[in-house]
CSV table of C-alpha atoms in Angstrom, one decimal:
chain,number,residue,atom,x,y,z
A,635,MET,CA,-39.6,54.5,83.6
A,636,SER,CA,-38.9,51.1,82.1
A,637,ASP,CA,-41.7,49.0,80.6
A,638,ALA,CA,-40.5,46.1,82.8
A,639,ASN,CA,-41.1,48.1,86.0
A,640,ILE,CA,-44.7,47.1,86.5
A,641,ARG,CA,-44.8,48.4,90.1
A,642,GLU,CA,-44.5,52.0,88.9
A,643,LYS,CA,-47.3,51.8,86.3
A,644,TYR,CA,-50.6,53.8,86.8
A,645,PHE,CA,-53.4,51.4,85.8
A,646,VAL,CA,-54.9,48.0,86.5
A,647,TYR,CA,-56.6,46.2,83.6
A,648,HIS,CA,-59.7,44.1,82.9
A,649,LEU,CA,-60.0,42.1,79.7
A,650,THR,CA,-63.5,41.7,78.3
A,651,SER,CA,-65.2,40.7,75.1
A,652,VAL,CA,-66.5,43.5,72.9
A,653,GLU,CA,-69.9,41.7,73.1
A,654,ASN,CA,-70.1,42.8,76.8
A,655,LEU,CA,-69.5,46.5,76.3
A,656,ASP,CA,-73.2,47.5,75.9
A,657,GLY,CA,-74.0,46.1,79.3
A,658,ILE,CA,-70.8,47.4,80.9
A,659,PHE,CA,-71.3,50.9,79.4
A,660,GLN,CA,-74.8,51.1,80.7
A,661,GLU,CA,-74.7,49.2,84.0
A,662,GLY,CA,-71.0,49.2,84.9
A,663,LEU,CA,-68.4,46.5,85.3
A,664,LYS,CA,-70.0,44.1,87.8
A,665,PRO,CA,-68.8,41.2,89.8
A,666,ARG,CA,-69.5,37.9,88.1
A,667,ALA,CA,-72.0,36.9,90.8
A,668,SER,CA,-74.2,39.9,89.8
A,669,LEU,CA,-74.1,39.1,86.0
A,670,GLU,CA,-76.7,37.3,83.9
A,671,ASN,CA,-76.4,37.8,80.2
A,672,PHE,CA,-72.8,38.2,79.2
A,673,THR,CA,-70.1,36.5,77.2
A,674,ASP,CA,-67.9,34.7,79.7
A,675,VAL,CA,-64.2,34.5,78.7
A,676,ALA,CA,-62.8,32.6,81.7
A,677,ASP,CA,-62.3,28.8,82.1
A,678,SER,CA,-65.3,27.1,83.7
A,679,GLU,CA,-63.2,25.0,86.1
A,680,ILE,CA,-61.4,28.2,87.4
A,681,LEU,CA,-64.8,29.9,87.7
A,682,ARG,CA,-66.1,27.1,89.9
A,683,LYS,CA,-63.1,27.4,92.2
A,684,ARG,CA,-63.4,31.2,92.3
A,685,LYS,CA,-67.0,30.9,93.2
A,686,ALA,CA,-66.2,28.5,96.0
A,687,LEU,CA,-63.8,31.1,97.4
A,688,ASN,CA,-66.4,33.9,97.0
A,689,LEU,CA,-64.1,35.6,94.5
A,690,ASP,CA,-67.1,35.9,92.1
A,691,ARG,CA,-68.2,38.8,94.3
A,692,TYR,CA,-65.3,40.9,93.1
A,693,VAL,CA,-64.4,42.5,89.7
A,694,PRO,CA,-60.9,41.2,88.9
A,695,PHE,CA,-58.2,43.4,87.4
A,696,HIS,CA,-54.6,42.5,86.5
A,697,TRP,CA,-51.4,44.7,86.9
A,698,PHE,CA,-50.4,44.7,83.3
A,699,ALA,CA,-51.7,43.8,79.9
A,700,ALA,CA,-50.9,40.6,78.0
A,701,ASN,CA,-50.5,38.7,81.2
A,702,PRO,CA,-50.9,34.9,81.2
A,703,PHE,CA,-54.7,35.1,81.7
A,704,ASP,CA,-55.2,37.6,78.8
A,705,GLY,CA,-53.0,35.4,76.6
A,706,ARG,CA,-54.9,32.2,77.4
A,707,VAL,CA,-58.3,33.8,76.8
A,708,GLN,CA,-57.3,35.3,73.5
A,709,LEU,CA,-55.7,32.1,72.2
A,710,SER,CA,-58.7,30.1,73.1
A,711,ARG,CA,-61.1,32.5,71.3
A,712,PRO,CA,-59.1,33.6,68.2
A,713,LYS,CA,-62.2,35.0,66.4
A,714,GLU,CA,-63.5,37.0,69.3
A,715,LYS,CA,-62.8,40.8,69.7
A,716,PHE,CA,-61.4,42.0,73.1
A,717,VAL,CA,-60.7,45.3,74.8
A,718,LEU,CA,-58.9,46.2,78.0
A,719,ILE,CA,-60.7,48.4,80.5
A,720,SER,CA,-58.2,50.3,82.7
A,721,VAL,CA,-58.7,52.0,86.0
A,722,PHE,CA,-56.2,54.2,87.9
A,723,ARG,CA,-54.4,52.3,90.7
A,724,SER,CA,-55.0,55.4,92.8
A,725,PHE,CA,-58.7,54.9,92.4
A,726,ALA,CA,-58.4,51.3,93.5
A,727,LYS,CA,-56.4,52.3,96.5
A,728,GLN,CA,-58.8,55.1,97.5
A,729,ASN,CA,-61.8,52.8,97.2
A,730,ASP,CA,-60.3,50.0,99.4
A,731,TRP,CA,-59.9,47.4,96.7
A,732,LYS,CA,-58.4,44.1,97.7
A,733,ILE,CA,-55.3,42.4,96.4
A,734,ILE,CA,-54.3,38.8,95.9
A,735,PRO,CA,-50.5,38.9,95.5
A,736,ARG,CA,-50.3,35.8,93.2
A,737,HIS,CA,-52.7,33.6,91.2
A,738,PRO,CA,-55.7,33.2,93.5
A,739,LEU,CA,-55.8,29.4,92.8
A,740,ALA,CA,-52.1,28.9,93.3
A,741,ASP,CA,-52.4,27.9,96.9
A,742,ASP,CA,-54.9,26.0,99.1
A,743,ALA,CA,-55.8,29.2,100.9
A,744,ILE,CA,-55.9,32.6,99.1
A,745,GLN,CA,-54.2,35.7,100.6
A,746,LEU,CA,-56.9,38.4,100.2
A,747,LEU,CA,-55.3,41.6,101.5
A,748,ASP,CA,-56.1,45.2,101.9
A,749,TYR,CA,-54.7,47.4,99.1
A,750,ASN,CA,-51.6,48.7,100.8
A,751,ALA,CA,-50.6,45.3,102.4
A,752,GLY,CA,-51.4,43.5,99.1
A,753,PHE,CA,-49.4,45.9,97.0
A,754,GLU,CA,-46.3,45.4,99.3
A,755,ALA,CA,-46.8,41.6,99.2
A,756,ILE,CA,-46.5,41.3,95.5
A,757,ASN,CA,-43.1,40.2,94.2
A,758,TRP,CA,-42.7,43.0,91.7
A,759,GLU,CA,-39.2,42.1,90.7
A,760,LEU,CA,-40.2,38.6,89.8
A,761,MET,CA,-43.4,39.9,88.0
A,762,SER,CA,-41.4,42.3,85.9
A,763,THR,CA,-39.4,39.4,84.4
A,764,ARG,CA,-42.6,38.0,82.9
A,765,ASP,CA,-41.0,34.5,82.6
A,766,TYR,CA,-44.1,32.4,82.1
A,767,GLN,CA,-42.0,29.2,81.9
A,768,ASN,CA,-41.2,29.8,85.6
A,769,PRO,CA,-44.4,28.6,87.5
A,770,GLU,CA,-43.7,31.0,90.4
A,771,CYS,CA,-43.3,34.0,88.1
A,772,LYS,CA,-46.4,33.0,86.1
A,773,SER,CA,-48.4,32.8,89.4
A,774,VAL,CA,-47.1,36.3,90.5
A,775,CYS,CA,-48.0,37.7,87.1
A,776,MET,CA,-51.6,36.7,87.7
A,777,ALA,CA,-51.9,38.6,90.9
A,778,GLU,CA,-55.2,40.4,91.1
A,779,CYS,CA,-56.6,43.8,92.2
A,780,LEU,CA,-60.2,43.2,93.1
A,781,SER,CA,-63.0,45.7,93.2
A,782,PRO,CA,-65.6,44.7,95.9
A,783,GLU,CA,-68.4,46.4,94.0
A,784,MET,CA,-69.5,47.4,90.5
A,785,VAL,CA,-67.0,49.8,88.7
A,786,ASN,CA,-68.9,52.7,87.2
A,787,PRO,CA,-67.9,53.5,83.6
A,788,LYS,CA,-67.3,57.1,84.6
A,789,ASN,CA,-64.3,55.7,86.6
A,790,PHE,CA,-62.7,53.9,83.7
A,791,SER,CA,-59.4,55.7,82.9
A,792,ARG,CA,-59.0,54.5,79.3
A,793,ILE,CA,-60.1,51.6,77.0
A,794,TYR,CA,-57.5,49.9,74.9
A,795,ALA,CA,-58.4,48.3,71.6
A,796,PRO,CA,-56.1,46.0,69.5
A,797,ASN,CA,-57.0,47.8,66.2
A,798,ASP,CA,-58.9,50.7,64.6
A,799,GLU,CA,-61.9,48.4,63.8
A,800,VAL,CA,-62.4,47.5,67.5
A,801,SER,CA,-61.8,51.1,68.5
A,802,SER,CA,-64.5,52.4,66.2
A,803,LEU,CA,-66.9,49.8,67.5
A,804,CYS,CA,-66.1,50.9,71.1
A,805,GLU,CA,-66.6,54.6,70.1
A,806,ALA,CA,-70.0,53.8,68.6
A,807,LYS,CA,-71.1,51.9,71.8
A,808,MET,CA,-69.9,54.7,74.0
A,809,ARG,CA,-71.9,57.3,71.9
A,810,VAL,CA,-75.1,55.3,72.6
A,811,ALA,CA,-74.2,55.1,76.3
A,812,LYS,CA,-73.2,58.8,76.3
A,813,LEU,CA,-69.8,58.1,77.7
A,814,ALA,CA,-66.5,59.8,76.8
A,815,THR,CA,-63.8,57.5,78.1
A,816,PRO,CA,-60.6,57.9,76.0
A,817,ILE,CA,-59.8,55.0,73.7
A,818,SER,CA,-56.3,54.1,72.6
A,819,VAL,CA,-55.3,51.6,69.9
A,820,ASN,CA,-52.4,49.5,71.1
A,821,PRO,CA,-51.9,46.2,69.4
A,822,GLY,CA,-48.9,45.4,71.7
A,823,MET,CA,-51.3,44.9,74.6
A,824,PHE,CA,-53.1,42.0,72.8
A,825,LEU,CA,-52.0,38.8,71.0
């Protein structure tokens, strides 16, 4: 399977600051509307628009790592440490997650679809080109898979860290929370 064939991959990904892991490991990955004390990595203007569309009631995941959102967040916070939390796409499908087939703020009205319809609505061929200079491609690359409820840490498939230091920090936090999610170091998934 080619790395460019995003449609055939197994996971969806959520980028978060390492500072959020204690809360995530103890209480789960929650929708923004349910959060209080956390390090927010998203742009405040985008957050206002997401809230107006009630998208703050979902936990957003992307279809591949190092997408335009991940890149922007990491570039705007160069001293912060990040991890990617992955969940199996099959879990998302079984639990009736929703899909927005392009950037949720790309159009006046969002297209919030059931998993199967949303999966088929994504332009996978365009997404796989990852041409961020092409506005349409960039928008498709920011398609989202949305959990309508908290994602329990026992349902995380793997956590990806950019280096051994962050991996060790994750392992320590997981020991405290009594979790055993696999961790992989993969610098290629980060800037």
